[in-house]
Amino acid sequence: MRQHPGARVLDATAGLGRDSVIAALLGCTVIACERSPVVAWLLRDGLERAAAEPALAVAVARITLHAADAREVMAGLSEADRPDVVIVDPMFPERRKAALVKKEMQLLHRLLGADEEPEALLAAALRCTSRRVVVKRPGDAPPLEGPRPDLVIPGKTARYDIYLAHAGG
């Protein structure tokens, strides 16, 4: 996204908005989708507070929040509004032996639980994007069912599976 300021990004699993705000700070126009009404309300409140901060106001103005399932939002976009990048960061299943999870993630786990249909979200994202879909996964988890990632970027605690938009796809 750094190489493409002004790119259109759809954050399909906005949660508390971390990825959306980072993309907006990099100069992207962001559609943030959050299916949980409670989490969407928390995110809206946070964005309103951030808009009052001079250092964040310009970036936050580039974020449009939809308190809705991302699949519905993507299905309603016109061809001209298709995002260049779709970010899918499904809630990881809780681990039994993991270190204590950050309080932010504990809250989201309680409100949302594990995502029930990440494969359906990936399929919708691939139909919607004009360039790529980025899926965040636990480092030791298999890719989501469906097409194989075109690129895999490993990290210390997570892995990013990149799916490129293919002509006619």
Short mmCIF file of C-alpha atoms in Angstrom, two decimals:
data_model
loop_
_atom_site.label_atom_id
_atom_site.label_comp_id
_atom_site.label_asym_id
_atom_site.label_seq_id
_atom_site.Cartn_x
_atom_site.Cartn_y
_atom_site.Cartn_z
CA MET A 1 0.00 0.00 0.00
CA ARG A 2 2.96 2.27 0.46
CA GLN A 3 3.69 2.04 -3.25
CA HIS A 4 0.06 2.88 -4.08
CA PRO A 5 -1.09 5.88 -2.03
CA GLY A 6 -4.69 6.57 -2.88
CA ALA A 7 -5.43 2.87 -3.33
CA ARG A 8 -8.95 1.75 -2.44
CA VAL A 9 -8.93 -0.72 0.45
CA LEU A 10 -11.82 -2.69 1.89
CA ASP A 11 -11.19 -3.99 5.41
CA ALA A 12 -13.66 -6.89 5.52
CA THR A 13 -13.10 -7.62 9.21
CA ALA A 14 -12.50 -4.17 10.70
CA GLY A 15 -12.78 -5.05 14.39
CA LEU A 16 -11.41 -2.10 16.34
CA GLY A 17 -9.95 -0.55 13.19
CA ARG A 18 -6.21 -1.10 13.42
CA ASP A 19 -5.73 -2.21 9.79
CA SER A 20 -8.15 0.45 8.52
CA VAL A 21 -6.33 3.26 10.31
CA ILE A 22 -2.92 2.04 9.13
CA ALA A 23 -4.14 1.92 5.52
CA ALA A 24 -5.65 5.41 5.86
CA LEU A 25 -2.41 6.75 7.36
CA LEU A 26 -0.62 5.35 4.28
CA GLY A 27 -2.92 7.45 2.10
CA CYS A 28 -5.49 4.83 1.12
CA THR A 29 -9.24 5.36 0.93
CA VAL A 30 -10.78 2.73 3.21
CA ILE A 31 -14.15 1.03 3.47
CA ALA A 32 -14.22 -0.61 6.91
CA CYS A 33 -16.83 -3.35 7.46
CA GLU A 34 -17.74 -4.70 10.89
CA ARG A 35 -20.56 -7.23 11.28
CA SER A 36 -20.96 -6.89 15.06
CA PRO A 37 -23.13 -3.88 15.96
CA VAL A 38 -21.36 -3.52 19.32
CA VAL A 39 -17.86 -3.62 17.83
CA ALA A 40 -18.95 -1.29 15.00
CA TRP A 41 -20.23 1.18 17.61
CA LEU A 42 -16.90 1.00 19.46
CA LEU A 43 -15.03 1.57 16.20
CA ARG A 44 -17.28 4.50 15.22
CA ASP A 45 -16.66 6.09 18.63
CA GLY A 46 -12.91 5.61 18.25
CA LEU A 47 -12.92 7.11 14.76
CA GLU A 48 -14.89 10.13 15.98
CA ARG A 49 -12.38 10.67 18.78
CA ALA A 50 -9.46 10.25 16.36
CA ALA A 51 -11.03 12.81 14.00
CA ALA A 52 -10.66 15.40 16.77
CA GLU A 53 -6.88 14.85 16.83
CA PRO A 54 -5.06 17.03 14.28
CA ALA A 55 -2.45 14.33 13.59
CA LEU A 56 -5.15 11.79 12.67
CA ALA A 57 -8.04 13.85 11.28
CA VAL A 58 -7.01 13.75 7.61
CA ALA A 59 -6.40 10.00 7.65
CA VAL A 60 -9.58 9.17 9.57
CA ALA A 61 -11.60 11.21 7.05
CA ARG A 62 -10.56 8.62 4.43
CA ILE A 63 -12.35 5.81 6.35
CA THR A 64 -16.01 4.98 5.71
CA LEU A 65 -17.47 2.57 8.27
CA HIS A 66 -20.23 0.10 7.41
CA ALA A 67 -21.84 -1.71 10.35
CA ALA A 68 -22.66 -4.69 8.16
CA ASP A 69 -21.38 -8.02 6.90
CA ALA A 70 -18.61 -7.33 4.38
CA ARG A 71 -20.12 -9.78 1.88
CA GLU A 72 -23.24 -7.60 1.67
CA VAL A 73 -21.18 -4.43 1.31
CA MET A 74 -18.98 -5.97 -1.41
CA ALA A 75 -22.02 -7.26 -3.32
CA GLY A 76 -23.44 -3.73 -3.40
CA LEU A 77 -20.34 -2.00 -4.78
CA SER A 78 -20.35 -0.72 -8.34
CA GLU A 79 -17.58 -1.71 -10.75
CA ALA A 80 -16.06 1.76 -10.31
CA ASP A 81 -15.97 1.35 -6.52
CA ARG A 82 -14.25 -2.06 -6.49
CA PRO A 83 -11.37 -1.99 -4.01
CA ASP A 84 -7.79 -2.52 -5.12
CA VAL A 85 -7.11 -4.53 -1.96
CA VAL A 86 -9.39 -6.46 0.38
CA ILE A 87 -8.04 -7.25 3.85
CA VAL A 88 -9.46 -10.32 5.57
CA ASP A 89 -8.31 -10.82 9.16
CA PRO A 90 -10.70 -13.45 10.55
CA MET A 91 -10.78 -14.01 14.27
CA PHE A 92 -8.27 -16.73 15.06
CA PRO A 93 -9.67 -19.64 17.07
CA GLU A 94 -8.69 -19.42 20.73
CA ARG A 95 -5.61 -21.43 21.59
CA ARG A 96 -5.41 -23.48 24.75
CA LYS A 97 -1.65 -23.18 25.25
CA ALA A 98 -1.17 -19.62 24.02
CA ALA A 99 0.18 -16.87 26.21
CA LEU A 100 -2.39 -14.51 27.64
CA VAL A 101 -4.03 -12.70 24.75
CA LYS A 102 -4.08 -8.90 24.71
CA LYS A 103 -7.15 -7.42 26.40
CA GLU A 104 -8.31 -5.98 23.06
CA MET A 105 -8.38 -9.47 21.52
CA GLN A 106 -10.04 -10.97 24.61
CA LEU A 107 -12.87 -8.45 24.17
CA LEU A 108 -13.26 -9.26 20.49
CA HIS A 109 -13.23 -13.01 21.15
CA ARG A 110 -16.04 -12.59 23.68
CA LEU A 111 -18.11 -10.39 21.39
CA LEU A 112 -17.51 -12.22 18.11
CA GLY A 113 -16.15 -15.71 18.70
CA ALA A 114 -14.26 -17.36 15.85
CA ASP A 115 -15.40 -16.44 12.36
CA GLU A 116 -17.75 -19.09 11.09
CA GLU A 117 -17.36 -18.57 7.34
CA PRO A 118 -13.92 -17.19 6.45
CA GLU A 119 -13.89 -19.21 3.21
CA ALA A 120 -17.11 -17.51 2.05
CA LEU A 121 -15.58 -14.15 2.90
CA LEU A 122 -12.47 -15.01 0.86
CA ALA A 123 -14.60 -16.05 -2.13
CA ALA A 124 -16.57 -12.79 -1.97
CA ALA A 125 -13.36 -10.77 -1.63
CA LEU A 126 -11.83 -12.45 -4.69
CA ARG A 127 -14.94 -11.60 -6.73
CA CYS A 128 -14.80 -7.99 -5.53
CA THR A 129 -11.14 -6.95 -5.65
CA SER A 130 -9.39 -5.48 -8.66
CA ARG A 131 -5.85 -6.38 -7.49
CA ARG A 132 -5.45 -8.61 -4.44
CA VAL A 133 -6.84 -10.08 -1.23
CA VAL A 134 -4.66 -10.28 1.88
CA VAL A 135 -5.68 -12.90 4.46
CA LYS A 136 -4.07 -12.90 7.90
CA ARG A 137 -3.73 -16.41 9.39
CA PRO A 138 -2.03 -18.01 12.39
CA GLY A 139 1.48 -18.99 11.36
CA ASP A 140 0.84 -22.70 11.84
CA ALA A 141 -2.66 -22.80 10.32
CA PRO A 142 -3.38 -24.14 6.85
CA PRO A 143 -4.58 -21.69 4.19
CA LEU A 144 -8.32 -21.20 3.94
CA GLU A 145 -10.12 -23.75 1.78
CA GLY A 146 -10.40 -22.63 -1.82
CA PRO A 147 -7.76 -21.37 -4.19
CA ARG A 148 -4.13 -21.57 -3.15
CA PRO A 149 -2.47 -18.30 -2.16
CA ASP A 150 -0.29 -16.76 -4.90
CA LEU A 151 2.18 -15.51 -2.30
CA VAL A 152 2.77 -16.30 1.38
CA ILE A 153 4.52 -13.87 3.73
CA PRO A 154 5.46 -15.51 7.04
CA GLY A 155 5.79 -13.55 10.26
CA LYS A 156 6.62 -14.27 13.90
CA THR A 157 3.03 -14.64 15.08
CA ALA A 158 0.99 -14.59 11.88
CA ARG A 159 1.20 -15.32 8.19
CA TYR A 160 -0.20 -13.29 5.30
CA ASP A 161 -1.67 -15.25 2.40
CA ILE A 162 -1.89 -13.08 -0.72
CA TYR A 163 -4.39 -13.92 -3.47
CA LEU A 164 -4.06 -12.01 -6.73
CA ALA A 165 -7.06 -11.04 -8.82
CA HIS A 166 -7.04 -13.08 -12.01
CA ALA A 167 -8.59 -11.98 -15.28
CA GLY A 168 -12.07 -13.37 -15.63
CA GLY A 169 -12.11 -14.32 -11.93
#
